[in-house]
mmCIF file of C-alpha atoms in Angstrom:
data_model
loop_
_atom_site.group_PDB
_atom_site.id
_atom_site.type_symbol
_atom_site.label_atom_id
_atom_site.label_comp_id
_atom_site.label_asym_id
_atom_site.label_seq_id
_atom_site.Cartn_x
_atom_site.Cartn_y
_atom_site.Cartn_z
ATOM 1 C CA LYS A 34 0.025 0.011 -0.022
ATOM 2 C CA GLN A 35 1.392 3.363 -1.043
ATOM 3 C CA GLU A 36 2.170 5.864 1.743
ATOM 4 C CA VAL A 37 3.228 9.428 1.235
ATOM 5 C CA THR A 38 4.996 11.472 3.922
ATOM 6 C CA GLN A 39 5.746 15.126 3.857
ATOM 7 C CA ILE A 40 8.329 16.873 5.960
ATOM 8 C CA PRO A 41 8.137 19.316 7.657
ATOM 9 C CA ALA A 42 4.517 19.447 8.712
ATOM 10 C CA ALA A 43 4.779 23.222 9.107
ATOM 11 C CA LEU A 44 7.290 25.846 8.131
ATOM 12 C CA SER A 45 7.471 29.541 8.952
ATOM 13 C CA VAL A 46 10.014 31.706 7.105
ATOM 14 C CA PRO A 47 10.713 35.378 6.521
ATOM 15 C CA GLU A 48 9.935 36.804 3.117
ATOM 16 C CA GLY A 49 12.751 36.331 0.535
ATOM 17 C CA GLU A 50 14.054 33.030 1.789
ATOM 18 C CA ASN A 51 14.598 30.040 -0.475
ATOM 19 C CA LEU A 52 13.017 26.929 0.935
ATOM 20 C CA VAL A 53 12.673 23.204 0.343
ATOM 21 C CA LEU A 54 9.655 20.982 1.016
ATOM 22 C CA ASN A 55 10.169 17.245 1.096
ATOM 23 C CA CYS A 56 7.988 14.401 0.067
ATOM 24 C CA SER A 57 8.730 10.634 0.280
ATOM 25 C CA PHE A 58 6.725 7.659 -0.934
ATOM 26 C CA THR A 59 7.040 3.955 -0.201
ATOM 27 C CA ASP A 60 6.193 2.353 -3.527
ATOM 28 C CA SER A 61 8.372 3.480 -6.445
ATOM 29 C CA ALA A 62 5.925 2.074 -9.066
ATOM 30 C CA ILE A 63 4.329 5.407 -9.811
ATOM 31 C CA TYR A 64 3.051 6.990 -13.043
ATOM 32 C CA ASN A 65 3.699 10.537 -11.937
ATOM 33 C CA LEU A 66 4.026 12.875 -8.942
ATOM 34 C CA GLN A 67 2.136 16.118 -8.600
ATOM 35 C CA TRP A 68 2.570 19.072 -6.270
ATOM 36 C CA PHE A 69 -0.484 21.130 -5.306
ATOM 37 C CA ARG A 70 -1.173 24.161 -3.117
ATOM 38 C CA GLN A 71 -4.366 24.486 -1.117
ATOM 39 C CA ASP A 72 -5.523 27.784 0.334
ATOM 40 C CA PRO A 73 -7.838 27.740 3.364
ATOM 41 C CA GLY A 74 -11.411 26.815 2.361
ATOM 42 C CA LYS A 75 -10.443 26.398 -1.250
ATOM 43 C CA GLY A 76 -9.674 23.605 -3.668
ATOM 44 C CA LEU A 77 -6.315 22.469 -4.884
ATOM 45 C CA THR A 78 -4.239 24.233 -7.470
ATOM 46 C CA SER A 79 -1.867 22.094 -9.490
ATOM 47 C CA LEU A 80 1.661 23.489 -9.378
ATOM 48 C CA LEU A 81 3.867 20.948 -11.102
ATOM 49 C CA LEU A 82 3.522 17.423 -12.496
ATOM 50 C CA ILE A 83 6.561 15.204 -12.968
ATOM 51 C CA GLN A 84 6.221 12.107 -15.059
ATOM 52 C CA SER A 85 7.924 8.998 -13.742
ATOM 53 C CA SER A 86 10.562 9.196 -16.483
ATOM 54 C CA GLN A 87 11.458 12.766 -15.671
ATOM 55 C CA ARG A 88 13.838 14.140 -13.046
ATOM 56 C CA GLU A 89 12.482 17.667 -12.547
ATOM 57 C CA GLN A 90 10.023 20.313 -13.622
ATOM 58 C CA THR A 91 10.211 24.090 -13.273
ATOM 59 C CA SER A 92 7.591 26.785 -13.256
ATOM 60 C CA GLY A 93 8.599 30.334 -12.383
ATOM 61 C CA ARG A 94 10.016 30.356 -8.872
ATOM 62 C CA LEU A 95 9.120 26.709 -8.348
ATOM 63 C CA ASN A 96 11.268 23.670 -9.069
ATOM 64 C CA ALA A 97 10.316 20.136 -8.283
ATOM 65 C CA SER A 98 12.625 17.112 -8.483
ATOM 66 C CA LEU A 99 11.880 13.414 -8.501
ATOM 67 C CA ASP A 100 14.122 10.517 -7.529
ATOM 68 C CA LYS A 101 11.896 7.600 -8.172
ATOM 69 C CA SER A 102 14.356 4.897 -7.088
ATOM 70 C CA SER A 103 14.757 6.358 -3.640
ATOM 71 C CA GLY A 104 11.064 7.417 -3.364
ATOM 72 C CA ARG A 105 11.715 11.109 -2.866
ATOM 73 C CA SER A 106 10.653 14.443 -4.308
ATOM 74 C CA THR A 107 11.500 17.976 -3.302
ATOM 75 C CA LEU A 108 9.728 21.231 -4.047
ATOM 76 C CA TYR A 109 12.052 24.243 -4.108
ATOM 77 C CA ILE A 110 10.577 27.650 -3.753
ATOM 78 C CA ALA A 111 12.881 30.576 -4.578
ATOM 79 C CA ALA A 112 12.563 34.037 -3.087
ATOM 80 C CA SER A 113 9.459 33.264 -1.032
ATOM 81 C CA GLN A 114 6.667 35.820 -0.821
ATOM 82 C CA PRO A 115 3.761 36.229 1.677
ATOM 83 C CA GLY A 116 1.424 35.154 -1.137
ATOM 84 C CA ASP A 117 3.113 31.750 -1.108
ATOM 85 C CA SER A 118 1.523 31.011 2.280
ATOM 86 C CA ALA A 119 -0.653 27.951 1.860
ATOM 87 C CA THR A 120 -0.644 24.198 2.416
ATOM 88 C CA TYR A 121 1.520 22.332 -0.079
ATOM 89 C CA LEU A 122 0.499 18.828 -0.947
ATOM 90 C CA CYS A 123 2.458 16.106 -2.693
ATOM 91 C CA ALA A 124 0.568 13.283 -4.433
ATOM 92 C CA VAL A 125 1.655 10.240 -6.384
ATOM 93 C CA SER A 126 -0.296 8.454 -9.060
ATOM 94 C CA GLY A 127 -0.159 4.694 -9.281
ATOM 95 C CA GLY A 128 -2.109 1.496 -9.055
ATOM 96 C CA THR A 129 -5.086 0.919 -11.207
ATOM 97 C CA SER A 130 -5.532 4.398 -12.669
ATOM 98 C CA TYR A 131 -3.479 7.527 -13.284
ATOM 99 C CA GLY A 132 -5.836 9.791 -11.463
ATOM 100 C CA LYS A 133 -5.927 7.706 -8.311
ATOM 101 C CA LEU A 134 -3.673 9.867 -6.237
ATOM 102 C CA THR A 135 -2.226 9.105 -2.848
ATOM 103 C CA PHE A 136 -1.702 12.396 -0.924
ATOM 104 C CA GLY A 137 0.639 13.300 1.841
ATOM 105 C CA GLN A 138 -0.603 15.200 4.850
ATOM 106 C CA GLY A 139 0.839 18.448 3.542
ATOM 107 C CA THR A 140 3.251 21.121 4.666
ATOM 108 C CA ILE A 141 1.704 24.322 6.022
ATOM 109 C CA LEU A 142 3.861 27.162 4.829
ATOM 110 C CA THR A 143 3.732 30.662 6.318
ATOM 111 C CA VAL A 144 5.852 33.382 4.770
ATOM 112 C CA HIS A 145 5.860 36.514 6.936
ATOM 113 C CA PRO A 146 6.785 39.984 5.700
ATOM 114 C CA ASN B 231 -12.673 28.674 -19.789
ATOM 115 C CA ALA B 232 -14.330 27.694 -16.552
ATOM 116 C CA GLY B 233 -12.528 25.253 -14.240
ATOM 117 C CA VAL B 234 -14.090 22.347 -12.419
ATOM 118 C CA MET B 235 -17.382 23.519 -10.991
ATOM 119 C CA GLN B 236 -18.843 21.991 -7.875
ATOM 120 C CA ASN B 237 -22.102 22.835 -6.145
ATOM 121 C CA PRO B 238 -23.257 23.483 -3.677
ATOM 122 C CA ARG B 239 -20.232 25.026 -1.915
ATOM 123 C CA HIS B 240 -21.765 24.270 1.487
ATOM 124 C CA LEU B 241 -24.427 21.681 2.304
ATOM 125 C CA VAL B 242 -26.064 21.039 5.676
ATOM 126 C CA ARG B 243 -28.012 17.874 6.207
ATOM 127 C CA ARG B 244 -29.610 16.239 9.224
ATOM 128 C CA ARG B 245 -28.781 12.694 10.109
ATOM 129 C CA GLY B 246 -30.692 10.267 7.910
ATOM 130 C CA GLN B 247 -31.181 12.677 4.995
ATOM 131 C CA GLU B 248 -29.656 12.343 1.531
ATOM 132 C CA ALA B 249 -26.838 14.492 0.202
ATOM 133 C CA ARG B 250 -26.298 15.106 -3.503
ATOM 134 C CA LEU B 251 -23.068 16.713 -4.612
ATOM 135 C CA ARG B 252 -22.586 17.825 -8.207
ATOM 136 C CA CYS B 253 -19.481 18.258 -10.276
ATOM 137 C CA SER B 254 -19.082 19.646 -13.827
ATOM 138 C CA PRO B 255 -15.627 18.849 -15.172
ATOM 139 C CA MET B 256 -13.520 21.257 -17.195
ATOM 140 C CA LYS B 257 -14.555 21.628 -20.760
ATOM 141 C CA GLY B 258 -13.167 18.754 -22.851
ATOM 142 C CA HIS B 259 -12.395 16.572 -19.834
ATOM 143 C CA SER B 260 -13.944 13.169 -19.752
ATOM 144 C CA HIS B 261 -12.247 11.730 -16.611
ATOM 145 C CA VAL B 262 -13.783 12.599 -13.235
ATOM 146 C CA TYR B 263 -12.458 11.756 -9.782
ATOM 147 C CA TRP B 264 -14.004 12.253 -6.333
ATOM 148 C CA TYR B 265 -11.911 12.748 -3.226
ATOM 149 C CA ARG B 266 -12.845 13.270 0.406
ATOM 150 C CA GLN B 267 -10.990 15.330 2.990
ATOM 151 C CA LEU B 268 -12.006 14.487 6.542
ATOM 152 C CA PRO B 269 -11.173 16.950 9.324
ATOM 153 C CA GLU B 270 -7.499 16.651 10.327
ATOM 154 C CA GLU B 271 -6.914 13.975 7.647
ATOM 155 C CA GLY B 272 -5.458 14.024 4.163
ATOM 156 C CA LEU B 273 -7.319 13.767 0.889
ATOM 157 C CA LYS B 274 -8.473 10.209 0.097
ATOM 158 C CA PHE B 275 -9.476 8.883 -3.317
ATOM 159 C CA MET B 276 -13.034 7.686 -3.566
ATOM 160 C CA VAL B 277 -14.003 6.920 -7.169
ATOM 161 C CA TYR B 278 -12.965 7.412 -10.782
ATOM 162 C CA LEU B 279 -15.547 7.727 -13.556
ATOM 163 C CA GLN B 280 -15.709 8.272 -17.245
ATOM 164 C CA LYS B 281 -18.934 9.008 -19.111
ATOM 165 C CA GLU B 282 -21.510 6.399 -18.110
ATOM 166 C CA ASN B 283 -18.870 4.161 -16.575
ATOM 167 C CA ILE B 284 -17.409 3.654 -13.092
ATOM 168 C CA ILE B 285 -13.742 2.746 -13.673
ATOM 169 C CA ASP B 286 -12.414 2.464 -10.109
ATOM 170 C CA GLU B 287 -14.564 2.686 -6.947
ATOM 171 C CA SER B 288 -12.054 1.086 -4.617
ATOM 172 C CA GLY B 289 -12.170 4.077 -2.291
ATOM 173 C CA MET B 290 -15.902 4.254 -1.886
ATOM 174 C CA PRO B 291 -17.508 3.121 1.356
ATOM 175 C CA LYS B 292 -19.434 -0.089 0.716
ATOM 176 C CA GLU B 293 -22.762 1.270 1.787
ATOM 177 C CA ARG B 294 -24.783 4.494 1.341
ATOM 178 C CA PHE B 295 -22.373 6.039 -1.163
ATOM 179 C CA SER B 296 -22.830 6.002 -4.948
ATOM 180 C CA ALA B 297 -21.533 8.011 -7.892
ATOM 181 C CA GLU B 298 -22.518 8.470 -11.489
ATOM 182 C CA PHE B 299 -21.373 10.424 -14.501
ATOM 183 C CA PRO B 300 -24.192 10.326 -17.051
ATOM 184 C CA LYS B 301 -23.889 10.948 -20.753
ATOM 185 C CA GLU B 302 -25.410 14.404 -20.285
ATOM 186 C CA GLY B 303 -25.003 16.573 -17.231
ATOM 187 C CA PRO B 304 -22.689 16.700 -14.237
ATOM 188 C CA SER B 305 -21.231 13.919 -12.186
ATOM 189 C CA ILE B 306 -23.178 13.210 -8.983
ATOM 190 C CA LEU B 307 -21.909 11.901 -5.674
ATOM 191 C CA ARG B 308 -24.831 10.629 -3.628
ATOM 192 C CA ILE B 309 -24.736 9.871 0.065
ATOM 193 C CA GLN B 310 -27.865 8.217 1.518
ATOM 194 C CA GLN B 311 -28.850 8.327 5.165
ATOM 195 C CA VAL B 312 -25.986 10.612 6.129
ATOM 196 C CA VAL B 313 -24.301 10.276 9.512
ATOM 197 C CA ARG B 314 -22.113 12.706 11.452
ATOM 198 C CA GLY B 315 -18.960 10.909 10.225
ATOM 199 C CA ASP B 316 -19.780 11.916 6.664
ATOM 200 C CA SER B 317 -19.055 15.563 7.500
ATOM 201 C CA ALA B 318 -16.124 16.454 5.312
ATOM 202 C CA ALA B 319 -14.993 18.386 2.284
ATOM 203 C CA TYR B 320 -15.700 16.536 -0.968
ATOM 204 C CA PHE B 321 -13.548 17.489 -3.928
ATOM 205 C CA CYS B 322 -14.095 16.662 -7.549
ATOM 206 C CA ALA B 323 -11.233 16.635 -10.043
ATOM 207 C CA SER B 324 -11.094 16.148 -13.788
ATOM 208 C CA SER B 325 -8.429 15.464 -16.359
ATOM 209 C CA GLY B 326 -8.223 15.390 -20.106
ATOM 210 C CA GLY B 327 -6.251 12.165 -20.391
ATOM 211 C CA LEU B 328 -4.798 9.237 -18.646
ATOM 212 C CA ASN B 329 -1.522 10.850 -17.632
ATOM 213 C CA SER B 330 -2.589 14.479 -17.508
ATOM 214 C CA PRO B 331 -2.660 16.804 -14.485
ATOM 215 C CA LEU B 332 -5.741 16.716 -12.335
ATOM 216 C CA HIS B 333 -7.671 19.928 -11.934
ATOM 217 C CA PHE B 334 -9.684 20.247 -8.763
ATOM 218 C CA GLY B 335 -12.861 22.119 -7.950
ATOM 219 C CA ASN B 336 -13.316 24.210 -4.785
ATOM 220 C CA GLY B 337 -15.101 21.423 -3.050
ATOM 221 C CA THR B 338 -18.439 20.901 -1.305
ATOM 222 C CA ARG B 339 -18.266 21.155 2.479
ATOM 223 C CA LEU B 340 -20.852 18.814 3.914
ATOM 224 C CA THR B 341 -21.993 19.252 7.507
ATOM 225 C CA VAL B 342 -24.258 16.666 9.063
ATOM 226 C CA THR B 343 -26.107 17.831 12.165
#
């Protein structure tokens, strides 16, 4: 059974810092890994999707890496801003269908001015 | 280009009543997924549907829960005889293909009194 763990559970940083969020998963037989952000009371916004054959994806100030063999992914956020404050969720796709995602518990990020 | 639309945003039901949650996928998307987020827990997969077909319902409780995605109209998640433990946020997601990113709606927050 796939299990996804995110570390740290919460993170508070001053504006401008570069930061790394970590995600690990137990079963390396995945189709892809996706990073989302969730704002309070809202749905999930897809940030980056990394296919199992890829090593990393970049979008603006975000960079996500994937090491499938070791079951790890990191989300790097450069020059953090207060607007980045949200819960960041890591999810892996595997098993019987691509859209059947197993989510981690999330990292609650607070960026203070 | 509307995203995934869910309604209602908030739903209050008394124990024993029925709850109907609706989801209209993004235009052009034929794959629909339902997830549940219980208080203090992560998101859990419930069911995966394509038009008129249930593809994977391995995450659905065995009783009282059902889902459909008819040829015309939105996908419906139906919960019969609701109990307090059904109180949660229910999210719908859609994708345009088997290995494409999932796009989530803003969720329906069900409260059972």
